[in-house]
């Protein structure tokens, strides 16, 4: 048997003696989203597919590796990250082994990202801080670890290491992004370095095997380019630069023989290429461009090739949020020409598997969809809402007719077997409940989008000076100036409550202005800093009023309730931004530190002399100090990153 065929066979078995029904790692037996299984549902039953189990799992985006009825994944709780082994049919935990502290537990996307790979009774996985682990599949006992960030000084995975390992020919292969170590191969038994290749930053995509002629190779989709190296020794055969600076690639290249297609987010589109050996002496790898298309920009969900049709989601705007699905269309493109054969806006941003002549799609709204793999027209067979009100980005795993699904916090197992394949010994299921599956619990249940009514186009980019200035001016116009005017008017009627009027209007107007303005304006407005400033001013005004007095128990209680209310405001603000994936706006909580003393002085003036126009000017100056201490820090961090 030619060596190339042996390598493909080794990949299909993930270097282990696994059954055809196993799903030993990310992407399945061959790592490309295809399953060899048959005997699956040809249509949805009247009540929807059977749900074997549905339960909380903990934080994380890791999918499942399933071998011999056991399912391995990574999860996180308050105590740390863990490698978890579940009984695939019941969801019960066989064992759980903690391997690290929590990763970004209070962040936007907490928990591990990559998916384990099972080979030769061992489990291989990578933690978000790029430490490769090898554990005993039966017990979870750690056999070896390799901190790649220290050993190879990797880069390019600032949002947490996400690429799943490939285990081929006794080697654990993964992108690292180090100098002279863009891709590395470790000995599967010991963790020792076998070879290193390349010199480019990594990204979030696993390496893919590819055979050119009869030479087994690996194709790596890195941060700024493509890299092709030999499987046996890592010798770099070909590289191509795609971009410069920060770029992000999370989805697999689609490969068939010596041809491949790559797709990228941010409306970058897709392109198809062919690699071949030249007739030079010695021969070298050259490339031929086949087609370019702007109609398929993948982000977190890889496309799949079935026959001569590519199925995948064309993401046109930032990813889904808790209040809305991703914007774009699911498309079918011709593999040879890149032409769009059909598009459908009803599917959503979906990961897609191919099995038994069908497409199994799992979209970011938590819907499971069964469709024909038809290149001529979209033909949906069935749809079921497995998860509601939770964003779903993790790719499913299919083993023995059971489909394993996961959100950031929950997991479920859906039975896709034909009824004839289900025997009396099959696991019990939740009774069918129709489509959607109404008996399944909601995971979030309330949409808080009305508190903002808008979103930043690029929420993970630090706000620039013009965007901060836009927020500042609107905060002053809609909250600070009305608060000063309200305090001055109240001062003429009831001087003792003028200070409370200033802080109250600041809080209410700052909270209300954002949703009202974002409905009418094209550009996102964020006035919540004024609301936070109003809360800070209120609490400091209260304590200034009570300072030096002999307090009654009622006043003591009032002070404690005020502190609890202010703490609740800060926590609610933090949770709101986390819900809407706005991490940089958390800086306005840090701004309390430099603003506390100036605001306390302002509070004292309001208590002693009332809400005069002069004190109104001082209120505006103190808000400006608070706002630009926070905004200045963001600008400084942007400058430092650029430098």
Coordinates of N, CA, C and O in Angstrom, one line a residue, residues 215-380:
X215 N 3.3 12.3 -1.4 CA 4.0 12.7 -0.2 C 3.0 13.2 0.8 O 2.2 14.2 0.6
X216 N 2.9 12.5 2.0 CA 2.0 13.0 3.0 C 2.4 14.3 3.6 O 3.6 14.4 4.0
X217 N 1.5 15.3 3.7 CA 1.9 16.6 4.1 C 0.8 17.1 5.2 O -0.2 16.4 5.4
X218 N 1.1 18.3 5.7 CA 0.2 18.9 6.6 C 0.0 20.4 6.2 O 1.0 21.1 5.8
X219 N -1.3 20.8 6.1 CA -1.6 22.2 5.7 C -2.0 22.9 7.0 O -2.9 22.5 7.7
X220 N -1.3 24.0 7.3 CA -1.6 24.8 8.5 C -2.1 26.2 8.0 O -1.4 26.9 7.2
X221 N -3.3 26.6 8.5 CA -3.9 27.9 8.3 C -3.6 28.7 9.5 O -4.2 28.7 10.5
X222 N -2.6 29.6 9.3 CA -2.0 30.4 10.4 C -2.6 31.8 10.4 O -3.5 32.1 9.6
X223 N -2.0 32.6 11.3 CA -2.6 34.0 11.4 C -2.4 34.8 10.2 O -3.4 35.5 9.8
X224 N -1.3 34.7 9.6 CA -1.0 35.6 8.4 C -0.7 34.8 7.1 O -0.2 35.4 6.2
X225 N -0.8 33.5 7.2 CA -0.5 32.8 6.0 C -0.7 31.3 6.0 O -1.3 30.8 7.0
X226 N -0.4 30.6 4.9 CA -0.6 29.2 4.8 C 0.8 28.5 4.8 O 1.8 29.1 4.3
X227 N 0.9 27.3 5.4 CA 2.1 26.6 5.5 C 1.9 25.2 5.2 O 1.0 24.5 5.7
X228 N 2.7 24.6 4.3 CA 2.7 23.2 3.9 C 4.0 22.6 4.3 O 5.0 23.0 3.9
X229 N 3.9 21.5 5.1 CA 5.2 20.8 5.5 C 5.0 19.3 5.4 O 3.8 18.8 5.4
X230 N 6.1 18.6 5.4 CA 6.0 17.1 5.3 C 5.6 16.6 6.6 O 5.9 17.1 7.7
X231 N 4.8 15.5 6.6 CA 4.4 14.9 7.8 C 5.5 14.2 8.6 O 5.6 14.3 9.8
X232 N 6.4 13.6 7.9 CA 7.4 12.8 8.5 C 8.5 13.6 9.3 O 8.9 13.3 10.4
X233 N 9.0 14.7 8.7 CA 10.1 15.4 9.3 C 9.8 16.9 9.4 O 10.7 17.7 9.9
X234 N 8.6 17.4 9.0 CA 8.3 18.8 9.2 C 9.0 19.8 8.2 O 8.8 21.0 8.3
X235 N 9.6 19.2 7.2 CA 10.3 20.1 6.2 C 9.3 20.9 5.5 O 8.3 20.4 4.9
X236 N 9.5 22.3 5.5 CA 8.5 23.2 4.9 C 8.7 23.1 3.4 O 9.8 23.4 2.8
X237 N 7.6 22.8 2.7 CA 7.6 22.6 1.2 C 7.0 23.9 0.5 O 7.4 24.1 -0.6
X238 N 6.1 24.6 1.2 CA 5.5 25.7 0.5 C 4.9 26.6 1.6 O 4.4 26.2 2.6
X239 N 4.9 27.9 1.4 CA 4.2 28.9 2.3 C 3.7 30.0 1.4 O 4.3 30.4 0.4
X240 N 2.7 30.6 1.9 CA 2.1 31.8 1.2 C 1.6 32.8 2.2 O 0.8 32.4 3.1
X241 N 1.9 34.0 2.1 CA 1.5 35.1 3.0 C 0.1 35.6 2.5 O -0.2 35.8 1.4
X242 N -0.8 35.7 3.5 CA -2.1 36.1 3.3 C -2.5 37.5 3.8 O -3.3 38.2 3.2
X243 N -1.8 37.9 4.8 CA -2.1 39.2 5.4 C -0.9 39.6 6.3 O 0.1 38.9 6.4
X244 N -1.1 40.8 7.0 CA -0.1 41.2 7.9 C -0.8 41.8 9.1 O -1.9 42.2 9.0
X245 N -0.1 41.8 10.3 CA -0.8 42.3 11.5 C -1.8 41.2 12.0 O -1.7 40.0 11.6
X246 N -2.7 41.7 12.9 CA -3.6 40.7 13.5 C -4.6 40.2 12.4 O -5.2 41.0 11.7
X247 N -4.8 38.9 12.4 CA -5.8 38.3 11.6 C -6.3 37.1 12.3 O -5.7 36.6 13.3
X248 N -7.4 36.5 11.9 CA -8.1 35.5 12.7 C -8.6 34.4 11.8 O -9.4 34.7 10.9
X249 N -8.1 33.2 12.0 CA -8.6 32.0 11.2 C -9.0 30.9 12.1 O -8.1 30.4 12.9
X250 N -10.2 30.5 12.1 CA -10.7 29.5 13.0 C -11.3 28.2 12.3 O -11.4 27.2 13.0
X251 N -11.6 28.3 11.1 CA -12.2 27.3 10.4 C -11.3 26.5 9.5 O -10.3 27.0 9.0
X252 N -11.6 25.2 9.3 CA -10.7 24.3 8.5 C -10.7 24.7 7.1 O -11.7 25.0 6.5
X253 N -9.5 24.5 6.4 CA -9.5 24.5 4.9 C -10.3 23.2 4.5 O -10.3 22.2 5.1
X254 N -11.0 23.4 3.4 CA -11.7 22.2 2.8 C -10.8 21.6 1.8 O -10.3 22.3 0.9
X255 N -10.4 20.3 1.9 CA -9.4 19.7 1.1 C -10.0 18.5 0.4 O -10.7 17.7 0.9
X256 N -9.6 18.4 -0.9 CA -9.8 17.2 -1.7 C -8.6 16.9 -2.5 O -8.2 17.7 -3.4
X257 N -7.9 15.8 -2.2 CA -6.7 15.5 -2.9 C -5.7 16.6 -2.8 O -5.3 17.0 -1.7
X258 N -5.2 17.2 -4.0 CA -4.2 18.3 -4.0 C -4.9 19.7 -4.1 O -4.2 20.6 -4.3
X259 N -6.2 19.8 -3.9 CA -6.9 21.0 -4.0 C -7.4 21.4 -2.6 O -7.7 20.5 -1.8
X260 N -7.5 22.7 -2.3 CA -8.1 23.1 -1.0 C -8.8 24.5 -1.2 O -8.5 25.3 -2.1
X261 N -9.7 24.7 -0.3 CA -10.4 26.0 -0.3 C -10.2 26.6 1.1 O -10.4 25.9 2.1
X262 N -9.9 27.9 1.2 CA -9.9 28.5 2.5 C -10.9 29.6 2.6 O -11.3 30.2 1.5
X263 N -11.4 29.9 3.8 CA -12.4 31.0 3.9 C -12.0 31.7 5.2 O -11.5 31.1 6.2
X264 N -12.4 33.0 5.3 CA -12.0 33.8 6.5 C -13.1 34.7 6.8 O -14.0 35.0 6.0
X265 N -13.1 35.2 8.1 CA -14.2 36.1 8.5 C -14.0 37.5 8.1 O -13.1 37.8 7.3
X266 N -14.8 38.4 8.6 CA -14.7 39.9 8.3 C -14.9 40.2 6.8 O -14.2 41.0 6.2
X267 N -15.8 39.4 6.2 CA -16.2 39.6 4.8 C -15.0 39.3 3.8 O -14.9 39.9 2.7
X268 N -14.0 38.5 4.3 CA -12.8 38.3 3.5 C -13.1 37.3 2.3 O -12.3 37.3 1.4
X269 N -14.1 36.5 2.4 CA -14.5 35.6 1.3 C -13.7 34.3 1.3 O -13.0 34.0 2.3
X270 N -13.7 33.6 0.2 CA -13.1 32.3 0.1 C -12.3 32.2 -1.2 O -12.6 33.0 -2.2
X271 N -11.4 31.3 -1.3 CA -10.6 31.1 -2.5 C -10.2 29.6 -2.5 O -10.0 29.0 -1.5
X272 N -10.1 29.1 -3.8 CA -9.7 27.7 -4.0 C -8.4 27.7 -4.7 O -8.1 28.5 -5.6
X273 N -7.5 26.7 -4.4 CA -6.2 26.6 -5.0 C -5.8 25.1 -5.2 O -6.4 24.2 -4.6
X274 N -4.9 24.9 -6.0 CA -4.3 23.6 -6.3 C -2.8 23.6 -6.0 O -2.1 24.5 -6.5
X275 N -2.3 22.6 -5.3 CA -0.8 22.5 -5.1 C -0.3 21.3 -6.0 O -1.0 20.3 -6.1
X276 N 0.9 21.5 -6.5 CA 1.4 20.4 -7.4 C 2.9 20.5 -7.4 O 3.5 21.5 -7.0
X277 N 3.6 19.4 -7.7 CA 5.0 19.3 -7.8 C 5.4 19.8 -9.2 O 4.9 19.4 -10.2
X278 N 6.4 20.6 -9.2 CA 7.0 21.1 -10.5 C 7.9 20.1 -11.1 O 8.3 19.1 -10.4
X279 N 8.3 20.3 -12.3 CA 9.2 19.4 -13.0 C 10.7 19.8 -12.7 O 11.6 19.3 -13.4
X280 N 10.9 20.7 -11.8 CA 12.3 21.2 -11.5 C 13.1 20.1 -10.9 O 12.6 19.0 -10.5
X281 N 14.4 20.3 -10.9 CA 15.3 19.3 -10.3 C 16.1 20.1 -9.2 O 17.0 20.9 -9.5
X282 N 15.9 19.9 -7.9 CA 14.8 19.0 -7.4 C 13.4 19.6 -7.5 O 13.3 20.9 -7.6
X283 N 12.4 18.8 -7.5 CA 11.0 19.4 -7.7 C 10.6 20.2 -6.4 O 11.1 20.0 -5.3
X284 N 9.7 21.1 -6.7 CA 9.2 22.0 -5.6 C 7.7 22.1 -5.7 O 7.1 21.7 -6.7
X285 N 7.1 22.6 -4.7 CA 5.6 22.8 -4.7 C 5.3 24.1 -5.2 O 5.8 25.2 -4.9
X286 N 4.3 24.1 -6.2 CA 3.8 25.4 -6.7 C 2.3 25.4 -6.6 O 1.7 24.4 -6.2
X287 N 1.7 26.5 -6.8 CA 0.3 26.7 -6.6 C -0.4 27.3 -7.8 O 0.2 28.1 -8.5
X288 N -1.6 26.8 -8.0 CA -2.5 27.4 -9.1 C -3.8 27.9 -8.5 O -4.5 27.1 -7.8
X289 N -4.1 29.1 -8.7 CA -5.3 29.7 -8.2 C -6.5 29.2 -9.1 O -6.4 29.3 -10.3
X290 N -7.6 28.8 -8.4 CA -8.7 28.2 -9.2 C -9.8 29.2 -9.2 O -10.3 29.6 -10.3
X291 N -10.3 29.7 -8.0 CA -11.3 30.7 -8.0 C -11.3 31.5 -6.7 O -10.7 31.1 -5.8
X292 N -12.0 32.7 -6.8 CA -12.1 33.6 -5.6 C -13.6 34.0 -5.5 O -14.2 34.2 -6.5
X293 N -14.1 34.0 -4.3 CA -15.5 34.3 -4.1 C -15.7 35.2 -2.9 O -15.1 34.9 -1.8
X294 N -16.5 36.2 -3.0 CA -16.9 37.0 -1.8 C -18.1 36.5 -1.1 O -18.6 37.2 -0.2
X295 N -18.6 35.4 -1.5 CA -19.9 34.9 -1.1 C -19.8 33.8 0.0 O -20.8 33.2 0.4
X296 N -18.7 33.6 0.6 CA -18.5 32.6 1.6 C -17.4 33.1 2.6 O -16.3 32.7 2.4
X297 N -17.8 33.8 3.6 CA -16.9 34.2 4.7 C -17.2 33.5 5.9 O -18.1 33.8 6.7
X298 N -16.5 32.4 6.2 CA -16.7 31.6 7.4 C -16.1 32.3 8.6 O -15.1 33.1 8.5
X299 N -16.6 32.0 9.8 CA -16.0 32.5 11.0 C -15.7 31.4 12.0 O -14.5 31.0 12.1
X300 N -16.7 30.9 12.7 CA -16.4 29.8 13.7 C -16.9 28.5 13.2 O -16.5 27.5 13.8
X301 N -17.7 28.5 12.2 CA -18.3 27.2 11.7 C -17.7 26.9 10.3 O -17.8 27.6 9.4
X302 N -17.0 25.7 10.3 CA -16.3 25.3 9.0 C -17.3 24.9 8.0 O -18.4 24.3 8.3
X303 N -17.0 25.1 6.7 CA -17.7 24.5 5.6 C -17.4 23.1 5.4 O -16.4 22.6 5.9
X304 N -18.2 22.4 4.6 CA -18.0 21.0 4.4 C -18.2 20.7 2.9 O -19.0 21.4 2.2
X305 N -17.5 19.8 2.3 CA -17.6 19.4 0.9 C -18.3 18.1 0.8 O -17.8 17.1 1.4
X306 N -19.4 18.0 0.0 CA -20.1 16.8 -0.2 C -20.3 16.7 -1.7 O -21.0 17.5 -2.3
X307 N -19.6 15.7 -2.3 CA -19.6 15.6 -3.8 C -18.9 16.8 -4.4 O -17.7 17.1 -4.0
X308 N -19.5 17.6 -5.2 CA -18.9 18.8 -5.8 C -19.6 20.0 -5.2 O -19.6 21.1 -5.9
X309 N -20.2 19.9 -4.0 CA -20.9 21.1 -3.4 C -20.3 21.4 -2.1 O -20.0 20.5 -1.3
X310 N -20.0 22.7 -1.9 CA -19.5 23.2 -0.6 C -20.7 23.8 0.2 O -21.4 24.6 -0.4
X311 N -20.9 23.4 1.4 CA -22.0 23.9 2.2 C -21.4 24.6 3.4 O -20.6 24.1 4.1
X312 N -21.9 25.9 3.6 CA -21.3 26.7 4.7 C -22.0 28.0 4.8 O -22.8 28.4 4.0
X313 N -21.8 28.7 6.0 CA -22.5 29.9 6.3 C -21.6 31.1 5.9 O -20.4 31.2 6.3
X314 N -22.2 32.1 5.2 CA -21.5 33.3 4.8 C -21.9 34.4 5.8 O -23.0 34.9 5.8
X315 N -20.9 34.6 6.7 CA -21.1 35.6 7.8 C -20.9 37.0 7.3 O -19.8 37.3 6.8
X316 N -21.9 37.9 7.4 CA -21.7 39.2 6.8 C -21.5 40.3 7.9 O -21.2 41.4 7.5
X317 N -21.8 40.0 9.1 CA -21.6 40.9 10.2 C -21.0 40.2 11.4 O -20.9 39.0 11.4
X318 N -20.7 40.9 12.5 CA -20.2 40.2 13.7 C -21.1 39.0 14.1 O -22.3 39.0 13.9
X319 N -20.5 38.1 14.9 CA -21.2 36.9 15.3 C -22.5 37.2 16.1 O -22.7 38.3 16.5
X320 N -23.2 36.1 16.3 CA -24.4 36.2 17.1 C -24.2 36.7 18.5 O -23.1 36.6 19.1
X321 N -25.2 37.3 19.1 CA -25.2 37.8 20.4 C -26.4 37.1 21.1 O -27.2 36.5 20.5
X322 N -26.6 37.4 22.4 CA -27.7 36.8 23.1 C -29.0 37.3 22.6 O -30.0 36.6 22.8
X323 N -29.1 38.4 22.0 CA -30.3 39.0 21.6 C -30.6 38.8 20.1 O -31.7 39.1 19.6
X324 N -29.7 38.2 19.3 CA -29.9 38.0 17.9 C -29.0 37.0 17.3 O -27.9 36.7 17.9
X325 N -29.4 36.3 16.3 CA -28.6 35.4 15.6 C -27.5 36.1 14.7 O -27.6 37.3 14.5
X326 N -26.6 35.3 14.2 CA -25.6 35.9 13.2 C -26.3 36.4 12.0 O -27.3 35.8 11.5
X327 N -25.8 37.4 11.3 CA -26.3 37.9 10.1 C -25.6 37.3 8.9 O -24.3 37.3 8.9
X328 N -26.3 36.8 7.9 CA -25.7 36.2 6.8 C -26.6 35.2 6.2 O -27.8 35.0 6.6
X329 N -26.1 34.3 5.3 CA -26.9 33.3 4.7 C -26.1 32.0 4.6 O -24.8 32.0 4.4
X330 N -26.8 30.9 4.7 CA -26.2 29.6 4.5 C -26.2 29.3 3.0 O -27.3 29.5 2.4
X331 N -25.1 28.9 2.5 CA -25.0 28.8 1.0 C -24.4 27.4 0.6 O -23.8 26.7 1.3
X332 N -24.7 27.2 -0.7 CA -24.1 26.0 -1.4 C -23.3 26.6 -2.6 O -23.9 27.3 -3.4
X333 N -22.0 26.3 -2.6 CA -21.1 26.8 -3.7 C -20.6 25.6 -4.5 O -20.4 24.5 -4.0
X334 N -20.4 25.8 -5.8 CA -19.8 24.8 -6.6 C -18.3 24.7 -6.3 O -17.6 25.7 -6.3
X335 N -17.9 23.5 -6.1 CA -16.5 23.2 -5.7 C -15.5 23.6 -6.8 O -14.4 24.1 -6.6
X336 N -15.9 23.4 -8.1 CA -15.0 23.7 -9.2 C -14.9 25.1 -9.6 O -13.9 25.6 -10.1
X337 N -16.0 25.9 -9.4 CA -16.1 27.3 -9.9 C -16.3 28.3 -8.8 O -16.0 29.5 -9.1
X338 N -16.8 27.9 -7.7 CA -17.1 28.9 -6.6 C -18.4 29.6 -6.8 O -18.7 30.5 -6.0
X339 N -19.1 29.3 -7.8 CA -20.4 29.9 -8.0 C -21.4 29.5 -7.0 O -21.5 28.3 -6.5
X340 N -22.3 30.4 -6.6 CA -23.4 30.1 -5.6 C -24.5 29.3 -6.3 O -25.1 29.8 -7.3
X341 N -24.8 28.1 -5.8 CA -25.9 27.3 -6.3 C -27.2 27.7 -5.6 O -28.2 27.7 -6.2
X342 N -27.2 27.9 -4.3 CA -28.4 28.4 -3.6 C -27.9 29.0 -2.3 O -26.9 28.8 -1.8
X343 N -28.8 29.9 -1.8 CA -28.6 30.5 -0.5 C -30.0 30.4 0.3 O -31.0 30.5 -0.3
X344 N -29.8 30.4 1.6 CA -31.0 30.3 2.5 C -30.8 31.1 3.7 O -29.8 30.8 4.4
X345 N -31.6 32.0 4.1 CA -31.4 32.9 5.2 C -32.1 32.3 6.5 O -31.9 32.8 7.6
X346 N -32.8 31.2 6.4 CA -33.5 30.6 7.5 C -32.7 29.7 8.4 O -33.1 29.4 9.5
X347 N -31.5 29.2 7.8 CA -30.7 28.2 8.5 C -29.9 28.8 9.7 O -29.9 28.3 10.8
X348 N -29.3 30.0 9.4 CA -28.5 30.6 10.4 C -27.0 30.1 10.3 O -26.6 29.3 9.5
X349 N -26.2 30.7 11.2 CA -24.8 30.4 11.3 C -24.7 29.0 11.9 O -24.8 28.8 13.1
X350 N -24.4 28.0 11.1 CA -24.5 26.6 11.6 C -23.3 25.8 11.2 O -22.7 26.0 10.2
X351 N -22.8 25.0 12.2 CA -21.9 24.0 11.9 C -22.6 22.9 11.2 O -23.8 22.6 11.4
X352 N -21.9 22.2 10.3 CA -22.5 21.2 9.5 C -21.7 19.9 9.4 O -20.5 19.9 9.3
X353 N -22.4 18.8 9.6 CA -21.8 17.4 9.5 C -22.5 16.7 8.3 O -23.7 17.0 8.0
X354 N -21.8 15.8 7.7 CA -22.4 15.0 6.6 C -22.4 13.5 7.1 O -21.4 13.0 7.5
X355 N -23.6 12.9 7.0 CA -23.7 11.5 7.4 C -24.9 10.9 6.7 O -26.0 11.5 6.6
X356 N -24.8 9.7 6.2 CA -25.9 8.9 5.6 C -26.6 9.7 4.5 O -27.8 9.6 4.4
X357 N -25.8 10.5 3.7 CA -26.4 11.2 2.6 C -27.2 12.5 3.0 O -27.9 13.1 2.2
X358 N -27.1 12.9 4.3 CA -27.8 14.0 4.8 C -26.8 15.0 5.4 O -25.7 14.8 5.6
X359 N -27.3 16.3 5.6 CA -26.6 17.3 6.3 C -27.2 17.4 7.7 O -28.5 17.5 7.8
X360 N -26.4 17.4 8.7 CA -26.8 17.7 10.1 C -26.3 19.0 10.5 O -25.1 19.2 10.6
X361 N -27.2 20.0 10.7 CA -26.8 21.3 11.0 C -27.2 21.7 12.4 O -28.3 21.4 12.9
X362 N -26.3 22.4 13.1 CA -26.6 22.9 14.4 C -26.2 24.4 14.4 O -25.1 24.8 14.3
X363 N -27.3 25.3 14.5 CA -27.0 26.7 14.4 C -26.8 27.4 15.7 O -27.0 26.8 16.8
X364 N -26.4 28.7 15.6 CA -26.1 29.4 16.9 C -27.3 29.7 17.7 O -27.1 30.2 18.8
X365 N -28.5 29.5 17.2 CA -29.7 29.6 18.0 C -30.1 28.4 18.8 O -31.1 28.3 19.4
X366 N -29.3 27.3 18.6 CA -29.5 26.1 19.3 C -30.5 25.2 18.6 O -31.0 24.2 19.2
X367 N -30.7 25.4 17.3 CA -31.6 24.6 16.5 C -30.8 23.4 15.8 O -29.8 23.7 15.2
X368 N -31.4 22.2 15.9 CA -30.8 21.1 15.2 C -31.7 20.9 13.9 O -32.9 20.8 14.0
X369 N -31.0 20.9 12.8 CA -31.7 20.8 11.5 C -31.2 19.6 10.7 O -30.0 19.4 10.6
X370 N -32.1 18.9 10.1 CA -31.8 17.8 9.2 C -32.2 18.2 7.8 O -33.3 18.7 7.5
X371 N -31.2 18.1 6.8 CA -31.5 18.5 5.4 C -30.9 17.6 4.4 O -29.9 16.9 4.8
X372 N -31.4 17.6 3.2 CA -30.8 16.8 2.1 C -29.5 17.5 1.7 O -29.4 18.7 1.6
X373 N -28.5 16.7 1.4 CA -27.2 17.2 0.8 C -27.4 17.5 -0.7 O -26.8 16.8 -1.5
X374 N -28.3 18.4 -1.0 CA -28.7 18.7 -2.4 C -28.0 19.9 -2.9 O -28.2 21.0 -2.3
X375 N -27.3 19.8 -4.0 CA -26.6 21.0 -4.5 C -27.5 21.8 -5.4 O -27.2 23.0 -5.7
X376 N -28.7 21.3 -5.7 CA -29.6 22.1 -6.6 C -30.5 23.0 -5.8 O -30.9 24.1 -6.3
X377 N -31.0 22.6 -4.6 CA -31.9 23.4 -3.9 C -31.9 23.0 -2.4 O -31.5 21.9 -2.1
X378 N -32.2 23.9 -1.5 CA -32.2 23.6 -0.1 C -33.5 22.9 0.2 O -34.6 23.4 0.0
X379 N -33.4 21.7 0.7 CA -34.6 20.9 1.1 C -34.4 20.4 2.6 O -33.6 19.6 2.9
X380 N -35.2 21.1 3.4 CA -35.1 20.8 4.9 C -36.0 19.6 5.2 O -37.2 19.6 4.7

